[in-house]
GROMACS .gro file of C-alpha atoms in nm:
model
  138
    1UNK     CA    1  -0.078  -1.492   0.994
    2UNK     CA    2   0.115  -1.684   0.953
    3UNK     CA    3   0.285  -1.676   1.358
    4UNK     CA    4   0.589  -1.836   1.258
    5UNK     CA    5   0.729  -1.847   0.921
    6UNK     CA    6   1.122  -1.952   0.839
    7UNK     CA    7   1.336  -1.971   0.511
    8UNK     CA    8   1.473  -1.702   0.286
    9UNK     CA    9   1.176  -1.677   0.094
   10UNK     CA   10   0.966  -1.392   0.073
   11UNK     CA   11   0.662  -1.467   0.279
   12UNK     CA   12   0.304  -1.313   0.307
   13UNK     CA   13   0.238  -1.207   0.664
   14UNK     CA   14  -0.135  -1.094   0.744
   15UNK     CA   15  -0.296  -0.972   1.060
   16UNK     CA   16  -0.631  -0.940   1.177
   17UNK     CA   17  -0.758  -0.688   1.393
   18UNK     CA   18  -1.056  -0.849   1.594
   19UNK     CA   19  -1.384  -0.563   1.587
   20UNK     CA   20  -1.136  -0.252   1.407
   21UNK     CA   21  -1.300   0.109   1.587
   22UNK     CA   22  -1.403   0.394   1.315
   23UNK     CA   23  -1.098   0.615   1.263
   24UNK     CA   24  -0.929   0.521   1.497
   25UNK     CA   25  -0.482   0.445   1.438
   26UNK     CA   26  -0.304   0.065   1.487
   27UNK     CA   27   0.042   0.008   1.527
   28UNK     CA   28   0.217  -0.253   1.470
   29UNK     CA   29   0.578  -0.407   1.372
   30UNK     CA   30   0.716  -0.795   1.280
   31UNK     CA   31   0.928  -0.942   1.519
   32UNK     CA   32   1.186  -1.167   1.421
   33UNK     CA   33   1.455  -1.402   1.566
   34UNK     CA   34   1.754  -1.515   1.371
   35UNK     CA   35   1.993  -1.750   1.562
   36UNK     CA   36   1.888  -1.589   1.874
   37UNK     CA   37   1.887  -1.256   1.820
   38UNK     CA   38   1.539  -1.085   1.796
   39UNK     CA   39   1.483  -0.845   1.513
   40UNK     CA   40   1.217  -0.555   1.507
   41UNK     CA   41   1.125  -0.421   1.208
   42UNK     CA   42   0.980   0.001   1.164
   43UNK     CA   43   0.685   0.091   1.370
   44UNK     CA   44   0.405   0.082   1.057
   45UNK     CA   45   0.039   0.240   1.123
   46UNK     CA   46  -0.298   0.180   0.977
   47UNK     CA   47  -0.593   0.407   1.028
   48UNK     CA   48  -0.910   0.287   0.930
   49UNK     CA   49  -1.171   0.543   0.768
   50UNK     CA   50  -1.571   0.556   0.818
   51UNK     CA   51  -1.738   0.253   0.744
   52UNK     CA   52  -1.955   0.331   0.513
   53UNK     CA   53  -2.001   0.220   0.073
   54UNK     CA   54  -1.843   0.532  -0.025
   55UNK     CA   55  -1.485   0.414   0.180
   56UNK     CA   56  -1.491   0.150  -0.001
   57UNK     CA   57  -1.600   0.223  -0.379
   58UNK     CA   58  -1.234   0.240  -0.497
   59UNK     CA   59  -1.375   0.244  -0.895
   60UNK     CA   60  -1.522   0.608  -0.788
   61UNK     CA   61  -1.216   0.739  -0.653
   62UNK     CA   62  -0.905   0.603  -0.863
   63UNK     CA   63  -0.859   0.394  -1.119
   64UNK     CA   64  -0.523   0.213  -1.154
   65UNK     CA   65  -0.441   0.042  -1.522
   66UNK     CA   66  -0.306  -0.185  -1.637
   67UNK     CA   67  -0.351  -0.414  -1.371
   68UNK     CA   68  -0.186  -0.681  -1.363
   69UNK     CA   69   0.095  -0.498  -1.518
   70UNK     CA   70   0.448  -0.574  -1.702
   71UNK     CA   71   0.623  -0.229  -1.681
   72UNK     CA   72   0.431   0.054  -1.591
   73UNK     CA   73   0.096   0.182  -1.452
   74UNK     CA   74  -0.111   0.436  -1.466
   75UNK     CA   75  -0.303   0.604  -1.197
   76UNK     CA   76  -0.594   0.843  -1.250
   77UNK     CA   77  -0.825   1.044  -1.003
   78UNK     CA   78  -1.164   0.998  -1.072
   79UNK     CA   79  -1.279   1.282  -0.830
   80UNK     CA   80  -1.205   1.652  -0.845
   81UNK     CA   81  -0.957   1.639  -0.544
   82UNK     CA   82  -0.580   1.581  -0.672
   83UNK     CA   83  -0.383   1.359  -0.563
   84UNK     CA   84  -0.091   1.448  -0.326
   85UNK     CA   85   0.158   1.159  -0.329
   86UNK     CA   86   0.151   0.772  -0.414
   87UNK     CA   87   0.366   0.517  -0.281
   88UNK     CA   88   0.433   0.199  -0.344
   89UNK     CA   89   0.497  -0.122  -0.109
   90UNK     CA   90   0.570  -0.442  -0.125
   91UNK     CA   91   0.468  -0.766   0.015
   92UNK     CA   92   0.648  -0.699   0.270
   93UNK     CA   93   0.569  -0.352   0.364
   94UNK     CA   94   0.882  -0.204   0.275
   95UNK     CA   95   0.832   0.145   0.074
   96UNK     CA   96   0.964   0.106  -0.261
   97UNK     CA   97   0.862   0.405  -0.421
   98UNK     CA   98   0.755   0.723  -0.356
   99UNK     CA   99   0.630   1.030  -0.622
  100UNK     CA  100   0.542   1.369  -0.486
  101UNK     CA  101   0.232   1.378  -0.768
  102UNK     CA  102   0.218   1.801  -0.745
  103UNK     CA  103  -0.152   1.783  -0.757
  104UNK     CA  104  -0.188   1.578  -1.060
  105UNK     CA  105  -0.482   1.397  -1.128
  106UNK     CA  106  -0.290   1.154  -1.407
  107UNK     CA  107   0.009   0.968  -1.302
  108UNK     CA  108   0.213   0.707  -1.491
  109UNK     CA  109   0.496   0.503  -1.291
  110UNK     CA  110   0.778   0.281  -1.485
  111UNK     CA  111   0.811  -0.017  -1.317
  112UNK     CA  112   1.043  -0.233  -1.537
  113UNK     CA  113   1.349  -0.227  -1.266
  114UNK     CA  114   1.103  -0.415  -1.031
  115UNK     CA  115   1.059  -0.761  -0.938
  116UNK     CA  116   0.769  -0.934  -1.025
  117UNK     CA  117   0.539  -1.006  -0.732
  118UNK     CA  118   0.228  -0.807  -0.504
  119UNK     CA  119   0.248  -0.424  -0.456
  120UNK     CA  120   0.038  -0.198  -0.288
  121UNK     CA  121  -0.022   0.162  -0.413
  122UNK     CA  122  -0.109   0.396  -0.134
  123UNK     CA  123  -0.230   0.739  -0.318
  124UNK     CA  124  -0.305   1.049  -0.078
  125UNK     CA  125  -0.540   1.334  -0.165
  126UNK     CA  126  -0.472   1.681  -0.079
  127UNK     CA  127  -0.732   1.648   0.182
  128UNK     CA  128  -0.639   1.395   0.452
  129UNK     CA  129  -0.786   1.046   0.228
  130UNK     CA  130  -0.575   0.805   0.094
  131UNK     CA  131  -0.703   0.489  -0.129
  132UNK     CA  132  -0.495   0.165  -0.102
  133UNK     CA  133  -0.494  -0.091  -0.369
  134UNK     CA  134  -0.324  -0.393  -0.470
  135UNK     CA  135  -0.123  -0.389  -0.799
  136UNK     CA  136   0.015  -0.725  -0.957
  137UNK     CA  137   0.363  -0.697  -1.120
  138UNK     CA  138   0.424  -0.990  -1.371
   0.00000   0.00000   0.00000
């Protein structure tokens, strides 16, 4: 959503995956046609995990500060695994950041070169999970 959206403006595109299966990997891309030509963007993926509390208790597993933020964040592992890598995205799924976090648990990211707006920080554990949040950049 939306299905058709025009301008130069950045624009919030959302999908919706009708009954999502347990683990299981979706692909998908935008599609986009600029005085007739049609435009594909990367091939992006999205797994979903187990559906169970424990997916989805982010406050036990990370804990991502200040948020909203003006200039930097912080990122902490509440759990005993490390954290692998973090990445950051932006509203429109472009990677705009990426730290190899050498199994840190304690992570602090400058942001003052970005634009204001809606990020995403993606942050992989050294085992195969990986905690998405939303971060606001004012």
């Amino acid at each position: 959503m939306p299905n058709y959206t025009f301008g130069y403006n950045t624009n919030l595109i959302t999908g919706l995956i009708n009954n999502p299966l347990p683990n299981e990997t979706y692909y998908y891309r935008l599609v986009a046609t600029n005085n007739g030509n049609i435009i594909y963007s990367d091939t992006y993926q999205y797994t979903t995990g187990t559906l169970s509390l424990t997916e989805f208790d982010l406050e036990n597993t990370i804990f991502i500060y200040p948020n909203p933020t003006t200039d930097y964040v912080n990122i902490k592992s509440n759990i005993s695994e490390k954290i692998k890598f973090i990445k950051l995205y932006n509203a429109l799924g472009q990677r705009v950041y990426y730290e190899d976090a050498e199994n840190k648990t304690d992570i602090k990211i400058d942001l003052s070169s970005f634009r204001k707006g809606i990020y995403f920080v993606k942050v992989s554990f050294e085992s195969t999970r990986v905690i998405t949040s939303k971060l606001i950049l004012k």
